[in-house]
């Protein structure tokens, strides 16, 4: 049976984005990434994009009210209502999680997964991360690639994200520990949390994720 309502938490660089894309194909549900939504607002220079772009480049967090508004609107669309969704990058604060619990009262989340990768490992991964500007596919740089290079999936430009500098990465990881790690307790206390080891071959991590989802749906 396709369809599921999932939240994937985890440090930046834990491989969340790539695994979420795979999960969304596997369970045939939309992948809702607040980071992707904000980056597209930045590209289109919408009023939200102009404000969010500066915050993102500094490694900060966009305010809860704005984020909750964006997600509430997205979850009300027919695809998410009928099939479910994978939320990637939201919630990021306990305030966002509380608002989400209100929004999903009638159709609750099946499982919240913490994709667990230690901080030392993610710092290395993020510095070699490259992303397609158009379709969001993630790549790993070997260190001497052309910039930009061309995306295998859509032909777009693959570059390093503006917020993947060492300073912004460290700020984001600090924010993760202070703002997002408390969500693990929040969802653990509600019996909704599953911790999945995110270290290892991506195929093995994917299998661990699908096993957890199958067991909770
Ligand atoms: P990462 O790949 O670093 O986990 P994302 O792609 O999810 O990051 O998000 C990039 C940036 O967008 C964040 O660093 C933050 O500035 C902003 N952002 C995304 N989602 C949220 C959210 N739920 N609340 C606040 N800010 C957010």
mmCIF file with all atom_site columns, N, CA and C and ligand atoms in Angstrom, residues 10-14 16-17 33-39 52-64 66-68 71 88-93 96 126 129 131 138 161 163-164 168-169 172 175-176, ligand 1:
data_model
loop_
_atom_site.group_PDB
_atom_site.id
_atom_site.type_symbol
_atom_site.label_atom_id
_atom_site.label_alt_id
_atom_site.label_comp_id
_atom_site.label_asym_id
_atom_site.label_entity_id
_atom_site.label_seq_id
_atom_site.pdbx_PDB_ins_code
_atom_site.Cartn_x
_atom_site.Cartn_y
_atom_site.Cartn_z
_atom_site.occupancy
_atom_site.B_iso_or_equiv
_atom_site.pdbx_formal_charge
_atom_site.auth_seq_id
_atom_site.auth_comp_id
_atom_site.auth_asym_id
_atom_site.auth_atom_id
_atom_site.pdbx_PDB_model_num
ATOM   1   N N   . UNK A 1 10  ? 17.418 14.989 11.371 1.00 0.00 ? 10  UNK A N   1
ATOM   2   C CA  . UNK A 1 10  ? 18.818 14.580 11.303 1.00 0.00 ? 10  UNK A CA  1
ATOM   3   C C   . UNK A 1 10  ? 19.679 15.784 11.022 1.00 0.00 ? 10  UNK A C   1
ATOM   4   N N   . UNK A 1 11  ? 20.945 15.684 11.448 1.00 0.00 ? 11  UNK A N   1
ATOM   5   C CA  . UNK A 1 11  ? 21.877 16.791 11.199 1.00 0.00 ? 11  UNK A CA  1
ATOM   6   C C   . UNK A 1 11  ? 21.986 17.059 9.712  1.00 0.00 ? 11  UNK A C   1
ATOM   7   N N   . UNK A 1 12  ? 22.348 18.311 9.369  1.00 0.00 ? 12  UNK A N   1
ATOM   8   C CA  . UNK A 1 12  ? 22.636 18.623 7.984  1.00 0.00 ? 12  UNK A CA  1
ATOM   9   C C   . UNK A 1 12  ? 23.812 17.729 7.576  1.00 0.00 ? 12  UNK A C   1
ATOM   10  N N   . UNK A 1 13  ? 23.722 17.204 6.349  1.00 0.00 ? 13  UNK A N   1
ATOM   11  C CA  . UNK A 1 13  ? 24.813 16.351 5.888  1.00 0.00 ? 13  UNK A CA  1
ATOM   12  C C   . UNK A 1 13  ? 24.653 14.900 6.291  1.00 0.00 ? 13  UNK A C   1
ATOM   13  N N   . UNK A 1 14  ? 23.512 14.564 6.924  1.00 0.00 ? 14  UNK A N   1
ATOM   14  C CA  . UNK A 1 14  ? 23.298 13.174 7.334  1.00 0.00 ? 14  UNK A CA  1
ATOM   15  C C   . UNK A 1 14  ? 22.822 12.322 6.162  1.00 0.00 ? 14  UNK A C   1
ATOM   16  N N   . UNK A 1 16  ? 20.017 13.114 4.573  1.00 0.00 ? 16  UNK A N   1
ATOM   17  C CA  . UNK A 1 16  ? 18.560 13.213 4.648  1.00 0.00 ? 16  UNK A CA  1
ATOM   18  C C   . UNK A 1 16  ? 17.926 13.466 3.294  1.00 0.00 ? 16  UNK A C   1
ATOM   19  N N   . UNK A 1 17  ? 18.458 14.472 2.565  1.00 0.00 ? 17  UNK A N   1
ATOM   20  C CA  . UNK A 1 17  ? 17.837 14.882 1.308  1.00 0.00 ? 17  UNK A CA  1
ATOM   21  C C   . UNK A 1 17  ? 17.781 13.734 0.307  1.00 0.00 ? 17  UNK A C   1
ATOM   22  N N   . UNK A 1 33  ? 10.471 19.468 1.142  1.00 0.00 ? 33  UNK A N   1
ATOM   23  C CA  . UNK A 1 33  ? 11.701 19.950 1.762  1.00 0.00 ? 33  UNK A CA  1
ATOM   24  C C   . UNK A 1 33  ? 11.578 21.454 1.954  1.00 0.00 ? 33  UNK A C   1
ATOM   25  N N   . UNK A 1 34  ? 11.582 21.911 3.204  1.00 0.00 ? 34  UNK A N   1
ATOM   26  C CA  . UNK A 1 34  ? 11.450 23.358 3.427  1.00 0.00 ? 34  UNK A CA  1
ATOM   27  C C   . UNK A 1 34  ? 12.695 24.087 2.914  1.00 0.00 ? 34  UNK A C   1
ATOM   28  N N   . UNK A 1 35  ? 13.863 23.438 2.975  1.00 0.00 ? 35  UNK A N   1
ATOM   29  C CA  . UNK A 1 35  ? 15.069 24.051 2.424  1.00 0.00 ? 35  UNK A CA  1
ATOM   30  C C   . UNK A 1 35  ? 14.904 24.292 0.923  1.00 0.00 ? 35  UNK A C   1
ATOM   31  N N   . UNK A 1 36  ? 14.387 23.279 0.187  1.00 0.00 ? 36  UNK A N   1
ATOM   32  C CA  . UNK A 1 36  ? 14.169 23.440 -1.260 1.00 0.00 ? 36  UNK A CA  1
ATOM   33  C C   . UNK A 1 36  ? 13.132 24.533 -1.532 1.00 0.00 ? 36  UNK A C   1
ATOM   34  N N   . UNK A 1 37  ? 12.073 24.576 -0.722 1.00 0.00 ? 37  UNK A N   1
ATOM   35  C CA  . UNK A 1 37  ? 11.036 25.592 -0.940 1.00 0.00 ? 37  UNK A CA  1
ATOM   36  C C   . UNK A 1 37  ? 11.631 26.996 -0.754 1.00 0.00 ? 37  UNK A C   1
ATOM   37  N N   . UNK A 1 38  ? 12.467 27.143 0.279  1.00 0.00 ? 38  UNK A N   1
ATOM   38  C CA  . UNK A 1 38  ? 13.079 28.455 0.527  1.00 0.00 ? 38  UNK A CA  1
ATOM   39  C C   . UNK A 1 38  ? 14.062 28.805 -0.579 1.00 0.00 ? 38  UNK A C   1
ATOM   40  N N   . UNK A 1 39  ? 14.861 27.797 -1.025 1.00 0.00 ? 39  UNK A N   1
ATOM   41  C CA  . UNK A 1 39  ? 15.827 28.087 -2.096 1.00 0.00 ? 39  UNK A CA  1
ATOM   42  C C   . UNK A 1 39  ? 15.107 28.490 -3.376 1.00 0.00 ? 39  UNK A C   1
ATOM   43  N N   . UNK A 1 52  ? 14.619 35.422 3.399  1.00 0.00 ? 52  UNK A N   1
ATOM   44  C CA  . UNK A 1 52  ? 15.156 34.111 3.768  1.00 0.00 ? 52  UNK A CA  1
ATOM   45  C C   . UNK A 1 52  ? 16.587 33.915 3.279  1.00 0.00 ? 52  UNK A C   1
ATOM   46  N N   . UNK A 1 53  ? 16.912 34.454 2.117  1.00 0.00 ? 53  UNK A N   1
ATOM   47  C CA  . UNK A 1 53  ? 18.237 34.246 1.528  1.00 0.00 ? 53  UNK A CA  1
ATOM   48  C C   . UNK A 1 53  ? 19.350 34.691 2.465  1.00 0.00 ? 53  UNK A C   1
ATOM   49  N N   . UNK A 1 54  ? 19.169 35.846 3.071  1.00 0.00 ? 54  UNK A N   1
ATOM   50  C CA  . UNK A 1 54  ? 20.209 36.365 3.972  1.00 0.00 ? 54  UNK A CA  1
ATOM   51  C C   . UNK A 1 54  ? 20.336 35.495 5.210  1.00 0.00 ? 54  UNK A C   1
ATOM   52  N N   . UNK A 1 55  ? 19.195 35.087 5.742  1.00 0.00 ? 55  UNK A N   1
ATOM   53  C CA  . UNK A 1 55  ? 19.214 34.247 6.944  1.00 0.00 ? 55  UNK A CA  1
ATOM   54  C C   . UNK A 1 55  ? 19.900 32.919 6.637  1.00 0.00 ? 55  UNK A C   1
ATOM   55  N N   . UNK A 1 56  ? 19.564 32.339 5.487  1.00 0.00 ? 56  UNK A N   1
ATOM   56  C CA  . UNK A 1 56  ? 20.128 31.032 5.123  1.00 0.00 ? 56  UNK A CA  1
ATOM   57  C C   . UNK A 1 56  ? 21.641 31.119 4.908  1.00 0.00 ? 56  UNK A C   1
ATOM   58  N N   . UNK A 1 57  ? 22.078 32.158 4.216  1.00 0.00 ? 57  UNK A N   1
ATOM   59  C CA  . UNK A 1 57  ? 23.517 32.268 3.955  1.00 0.00 ? 57  UNK A CA  1
ATOM   60  C C   . UNK A 1 57  ? 24.310 32.441 5.239  1.00 0.00 ? 57  UNK A C   1
ATOM   61  N N   . UNK A 1 58  ? 23.661 33.021 6.262  1.00 0.00 ? 58  UNK A N   1
ATOM   62  C CA  . UNK A 1 58  ? 24.355 33.194 7.540  1.00 0.00 ? 58  UNK A CA  1
ATOM   63  C C   . UNK A 1 58  ? 24.228 31.934 8.404  1.00 0.00 ? 58  UNK A C   1
ATOM   64  N N   . UNK A 1 59  ? 23.500 30.926 7.908  1.00 0.00 ? 59  UNK A N   1
ATOM   65  C CA  . UNK A 1 59  ? 23.340 29.689 8.680  1.00 0.00 ? 59  UNK A CA  1
ATOM   66  C C   . UNK A 1 59  ? 22.308 29.815 9.787  1.00 0.00 ? 59  UNK A C   1
ATOM   67  N N   . UNK A 1 60  ? 21.423 30.812 9.694  1.00 0.00 ? 60  UNK A N   1
ATOM   68  C CA  . UNK A 1 60  ? 20.394 31.002 10.727 1.00 0.00 ? 60  UNK A CA  1
ATOM   69  C C   . UNK A 1 60  ? 19.106 30.272 10.398 1.00 0.00 ? 60  UNK A C   1
ATOM   70  N N   . UNK A 1 61  ? 18.070 30.492 11.211 1.00 0.00 ? 61  UNK A N   1
ATOM   71  C CA  . UNK A 1 61  ? 16.772 29.855 10.978 1.00 0.00 ? 61  UNK A CA  1
ATOM   72  C C   . UNK A 1 61  ? 15.731 30.918 10.642 1.00 0.00 ? 61  UNK A C   1
ATOM   73  N N   . UNK A 1 62  ? 14.892 30.623 9.649  1.00 0.00 ? 62  UNK A N   1
ATOM   74  C CA  . UNK A 1 62  ? 13.762 31.493 9.329  1.00 0.00 ? 62  UNK A CA  1
ATOM   75  C C   . UNK A 1 62  ? 12.747 31.350 10.474 1.00 0.00 ? 62  UNK A C   1
ATOM   76  N N   . UNK A 1 63  ? 12.020 32.434 10.783 1.00 0.00 ? 63  UNK A N   1
ATOM   77  C CA  . UNK A 1 63  ? 11.154 32.400 11.981 1.00 0.00 ? 63  UNK A CA  1
ATOM   78  C C   . UNK A 1 63  ? 10.031 31.365 11.873 1.00 0.00 ? 63  UNK A C   1
ATOM   79  N N   . UNK A 1 64  ? 9.607  30.881 13.035 1.00 0.00 ? 64  UNK A N   1
ATOM   80  C CA  . UNK A 1 64  ? 8.617  29.800 13.108 1.00 0.00 ? 64  UNK A CA  1
ATOM   81  C C   . UNK A 1 64  ? 7.305  30.156 12.411 1.00 0.00 ? 64  UNK A C   1
ATOM   82  N N   . UNK A 1 66  ? 6.605  32.139 9.904  1.00 0.00 ? 66  UNK A N   1
ATOM   83  C CA  . UNK A 1 66  ? 6.729  32.057 8.444  1.00 0.00 ? 66  UNK A CA  1
ATOM   84  C C   . UNK A 1 66  ? 6.765  30.599 8.000  1.00 0.00 ? 66  UNK A C   1
ATOM   85  N N   . UNK A 1 67  ? 7.609  29.795 8.684  1.00 0.00 ? 67  UNK A N   1
ATOM   86  C CA  . UNK A 1 67  ? 7.771  28.399 8.273  1.00 0.00 ? 67  UNK A CA  1
ATOM   87  C C   . UNK A 1 67  ? 6.480  27.607 8.437  1.00 0.00 ? 67  UNK A C   1
ATOM   88  N N   . UNK A 1 68  ? 5.794  27.829 9.555  1.00 0.00 ? 68  UNK A N   1
ATOM   89  C CA  . UNK A 1 68  ? 4.546  27.092 9.795  1.00 0.00 ? 68  UNK A CA  1
ATOM   90  C C   . UNK A 1 68  ? 3.520  27.455 8.719  1.00 0.00 ? 68  UNK A C   1
ATOM   91  N N   . UNK A 1 71  ? 4.382  25.583 5.439  1.00 0.00 ? 71  UNK A N   1
ATOM   92  C CA  . UNK A 1 71  ? 4.144  24.135 5.512  1.00 0.00 ? 71  UNK A CA  1
ATOM   93  C C   . UNK A 1 71  ? 2.645  23.842 5.589  1.00 0.00 ? 71  UNK A C   1
ATOM   94  N N   . UNK A 1 88  ? 10.936 17.042 5.192  1.00 0.00 ? 88  UNK A N   1
ATOM   95  C CA  . UNK A 1 88  ? 12.398 17.073 5.287  1.00 0.00 ? 88  UNK A CA  1
ATOM   96  C C   . UNK A 1 88  ? 12.800 18.499 5.657  1.00 0.00 ? 88  UNK A C   1
ATOM   97  N N   . UNK A 1 89  ? 13.370 18.675 6.841  1.00 0.00 ? 89  UNK A N   1
ATOM   98  C CA  . UNK A 1 89  ? 13.805 20.018 7.247  1.00 0.00 ? 89  UNK A CA  1
ATOM   99  C C   . UNK A 1 89  ? 12.772 20.762 8.074  1.00 0.00 ? 89  UNK A C   1
ATOM   100 N N   . UNK A 1 90  ? 11.669 20.120 8.345  1.00 0.00 ? 90  UNK A N   1
ATOM   101 C CA  . UNK A 1 90  ? 10.604 20.700 9.169  1.00 0.00 ? 90  UNK A CA  1
ATOM   102 C C   . UNK A 1 90  ? 9.964  19.573 9.962  1.00 0.00 ? 90  UNK A C   1
ATOM   103 N N   . UNK A 1 91  ? 9.665  19.732 11.238 1.00 0.00 ? 91  UNK A N   1
ATOM   104 C CA  . UNK A 1 91  ? 9.974  20.895 12.067 1.00 0.00 ? 91  UNK A CA  1
ATOM   105 C C   . UNK A 1 91  ? 11.452 20.941 12.458 1.00 0.00 ? 91  UNK A C   1
ATOM   106 N N   . UNK A 1 92  ? 11.896 22.148 12.803 1.00 0.00 ? 92  UNK A N   1
ATOM   107 C CA  . UNK A 1 92  ? 13.282 22.347 13.222 1.00 0.00 ? 92  UNK A CA  1
ATOM   108 C C   . UNK A 1 92  ? 13.338 22.929 14.619 1.00 0.00 ? 92  UNK A C   1
ATOM   109 N N   . UNK A 1 93  ? 12.203 23.283 15.180 1.00 0.00 ? 93  UNK A N   1
ATOM   110 C CA  . UNK A 1 93  ? 12.158 23.817 16.551 1.00 0.00 ? 93  UNK A CA  1
ATOM   111 C C   . UNK A 1 93  ? 10.948 23.179 17.238 1.00 0.00 ? 93  UNK A C   1
ATOM   112 N N   . UNK A 1 96  ? 7.754  24.804 16.105 1.00 0.00 ? 96  UNK A N   1
ATOM   113 C CA  . UNK A 1 96  ? 7.245  24.284 14.818 1.00 0.00 ? 96  UNK A CA  1
ATOM   114 C C   . UNK A 1 96  ? 6.582  22.926 15.016 1.00 0.00 ? 96  UNK A C   1
ATOM   115 N N   . UNK A 1 126 ? 29.611 17.536 4.366  1.00 0.00 ? 126 UNK A N   1
ATOM   116 C CA  . UNK A 1 126 ? 29.038 18.785 3.850  1.00 0.00 ? 126 UNK A CA  1
ATOM   117 C C   . UNK A 1 126 ? 30.053 19.553 3.018  1.00 0.00 ? 126 UNK A C   1
ATOM   118 N N   . UNK A 1 129 ? 29.877 18.479 -0.421 1.00 0.00 ? 129 UNK A N   1
ATOM   119 C CA  . UNK A 1 129 ? 28.546 18.401 -1.031 1.00 0.00 ? 129 UNK A CA  1
ATOM   120 C C   . UNK A 1 129 ? 28.380 19.421 -2.150 1.00 0.00 ? 129 UNK A C   1
ATOM   121 N N   . UNK A 1 131 ? 25.263 20.599 -5.167 1.00 0.00 ? 131 UNK A N   1
ATOM   122 C CA  . UNK A 1 131 ? 23.820 20.441 -5.375 1.00 0.00 ? 131 UNK A CA  1
ATOM   123 C C   . UNK A 1 131 ? 23.413 21.051 -6.706 1.00 0.00 ? 131 UNK A C   1
ATOM   124 N N   . UNK A 1 138 ? 21.764 15.852 -5.145 1.00 0.00 ? 138 UNK A N   1
ATOM   125 C CA  . UNK A 1 138 ? 23.022 16.031 -4.417 1.00 0.00 ? 138 UNK A CA  1
ATOM   126 C C   . UNK A 1 138 ? 24.146 15.219 -5.043 1.00 0.00 ? 138 UNK A C   1
ATOM   127 N N   . UNK A 1 161 ? 26.523 24.905 -2.319 1.00 0.00 ? 161 UNK A N   1
ATOM   128 C CA  . UNK A 1 161 ? 25.521 25.814 -1.767 1.00 0.00 ? 161 UNK A CA  1
ATOM   129 C C   . UNK A 1 161 ? 26.190 26.981 -1.044 1.00 0.00 ? 161 UNK A C   1
ATOM   130 N N   . UNK A 1 163 ? 25.427 28.305 1.610  1.00 0.00 ? 163 UNK A N   1
ATOM   131 C CA  . UNK A 1 163 ? 25.488 28.131 3.070  1.00 0.00 ? 163 UNK A CA  1
ATOM   132 C C   . UNK A 1 163 ? 26.292 26.891 3.456  1.00 0.00 ? 163 UNK A C   1
ATOM   133 N N   . UNK A 1 164 ? 27.077 26.343 2.537  1.00 0.00 ? 164 UNK A N   1
ATOM   134 C CA  . UNK A 1 164 ? 27.931 25.203 2.878  1.00 0.00 ? 164 UNK A CA  1
ATOM   135 C C   . UNK A 1 164 ? 29.373 25.632 3.174  1.00 0.00 ? 164 UNK A C   1
ATOM   136 N N   . UNK A 1 168 ? 29.224 28.804 8.146  1.00 0.00 ? 168 UNK A N   1
ATOM   137 C CA  . UNK A 1 168 ? 27.768 28.608 8.155  1.00 0.00 ? 168 UNK A CA  1
ATOM   138 C C   . UNK A 1 168 ? 27.426 27.178 8.573  1.00 0.00 ? 168 UNK A C   1
ATOM   139 N N   . UNK A 1 169 ? 28.247 26.213 8.165  1.00 0.00 ? 169 UNK A N   1
ATOM   140 C CA  . UNK A 1 169 ? 27.978 24.818 8.527  1.00 0.00 ? 169 UNK A CA  1
ATOM   141 C C   . UNK A 1 169 ? 28.062 24.658 10.046 1.00 0.00 ? 169 UNK A C   1
ATOM   142 N N   . UNK A 1 172 ? 25.079 26.160 11.677 1.00 0.00 ? 172 UNK A N   1
ATOM   143 C CA  . UNK A 1 172 ? 23.898 25.312 11.512 1.00 0.00 ? 172 UNK A CA  1
ATOM   144 C C   . UNK A 1 172 ? 23.957 24.104 12.444 1.00 0.00 ? 172 UNK A C   1
ATOM   145 N N   . UNK A 1 175 ? 23.101 25.246 15.861 1.00 0.00 ? 175 UNK A N   1
ATOM   146 C CA  . UNK A 1 175 ? 21.651 25.466 15.951 1.00 0.00 ? 175 UNK A CA  1
ATOM   147 C C   . UNK A 1 175 ? 20.911 24.138 16.024 1.00 0.00 ? 175 UNK A C   1
ATOM   148 N N   . UNK A 1 176 ? 21.419 23.155 15.306 1.00 0.00 ? 176 UNK A N   1
ATOM   149 C CA  . UNK A 1 176 ? 20.791 21.828 15.354 1.00 0.00 ? 176 UNK A CA  1
ATOM   150 C C   . UNK A 1 176 ? 20.819 21.308 16.785 1.00 0.00 ? 176 UNK A C   1
HETATM 151 P P1  . LIG B 2 .   ? 20.360 21.437 5.508  1.00 0.00 ? 1   LIG B P1  1
HETATM 152 O O1  . LIG B 2 .   ? 20.641 20.747 4.227  1.00 0.00 ? 1   LIG B O1  1
HETATM 153 O O2  . LIG B 2 .   ? 21.459 22.300 5.989  1.00 0.00 ? 1   LIG B O2  1
HETATM 154 O O3  . LIG B 2 .   ? 19.749 20.540 6.529  1.00 0.00 ? 1   LIG B O3  1
HETATM 155 P P2  . LIG B 2 .   ? 17.951 22.687 4.498  1.00 0.00 ? 1   LIG B P2  1
HETATM 156 O O4  . LIG B 2 .   ? 18.182 22.540 3.065  1.00 0.00 ? 1   LIG B O4  1
HETATM 157 O O5  . LIG B 2 .   ? 16.886 21.865 5.137  1.00 0.00 ? 1   LIG B O5  1
HETATM 158 O O6  . LIG B 2 .   ? 19.309 22.548 5.286  1.00 0.00 ? 1   LIG B O6  1
HETATM 159 O O7  . LIG B 2 .   ? 17.657 24.227 4.857  1.00 0.00 ? 1   LIG B O7  1
HETATM 160 C C1  . LIG B 2 .   ? 18.555 25.251 4.485  1.00 0.00 ? 1   LIG B C1  1
HETATM 161 C C2  . LIG B 2 .   ? 18.288 26.503 5.319  1.00 0.00 ? 1   LIG B C2  1
HETATM 162 O O8  . LIG B 2 .   ? 16.915 26.911 5.145  1.00 0.00 ? 1   LIG B O8  1
HETATM 163 C C3  . LIG B 2 .   ? 18.441 26.318 6.832  1.00 0.00 ? 1   LIG B C3  1
HETATM 164 O O9  . LIG B 2 .   ? 19.776 26.450 7.240  1.00 0.00 ? 1   LIG B O9  1
HETATM 165 C C4  . LIG B 2 .   ? 17.544 27.441 7.343  1.00 0.00 ? 1   LIG B C4  1
HETATM 166 O O10 . LIG B 2 .   ? 18.157 28.706 7.214  1.00 0.00 ? 1   LIG B O10 1
HETATM 167 C C5  . LIG B 2 .   ? 16.387 27.422 6.362  1.00 0.00 ? 1   LIG B C5  1
HETATM 168 N N1  . LIG B 2 .   ? 15.294 26.512 6.818  1.00 0.00 ? 1   LIG B N1  1
HETATM 169 C C6  . LIG B 2 .   ? 14.879 25.359 6.216  1.00 0.00 ? 1   LIG B C6  1
HETATM 170 N N2  . LIG B 2 .   ? 13.875 24.783 6.908  1.00 0.00 ? 1   LIG B N2  1
HETATM 171 C C7  . LIG B 2 .   ? 13.654 25.575 7.981  1.00 0.00 ? 1   LIG B C7  1
HETATM 172 C C8  . LIG B 2 .   ? 12.769 25.519 9.085  1.00 0.00 ? 1   LIG B C8  1
HETATM 173 N N3  . LIG B 2 .   ? 11.905 24.491 9.239  1.00 0.00 ? 1   LIG B N3  1
HETATM 174 N N4  . LIG B 2 .   ? 12.828 26.512 10.008 1.00 0.00 ? 1   LIG B N4  1
HETATM 175 C C9  . LIG B 2 .   ? 13.685 27.521 9.872  1.00 0.00 ? 1   LIG B C9  1
HETATM 176 N N5  . LIG B 2 .   ? 14.555 27.659 8.865  1.00 0.00 ? 1   LIG B N5  1
HETATM 177 C C10 . LIG B 2 .   ? 14.555 26.694 7.915  1.00 0.00 ? 1   LIG B C10 1
#
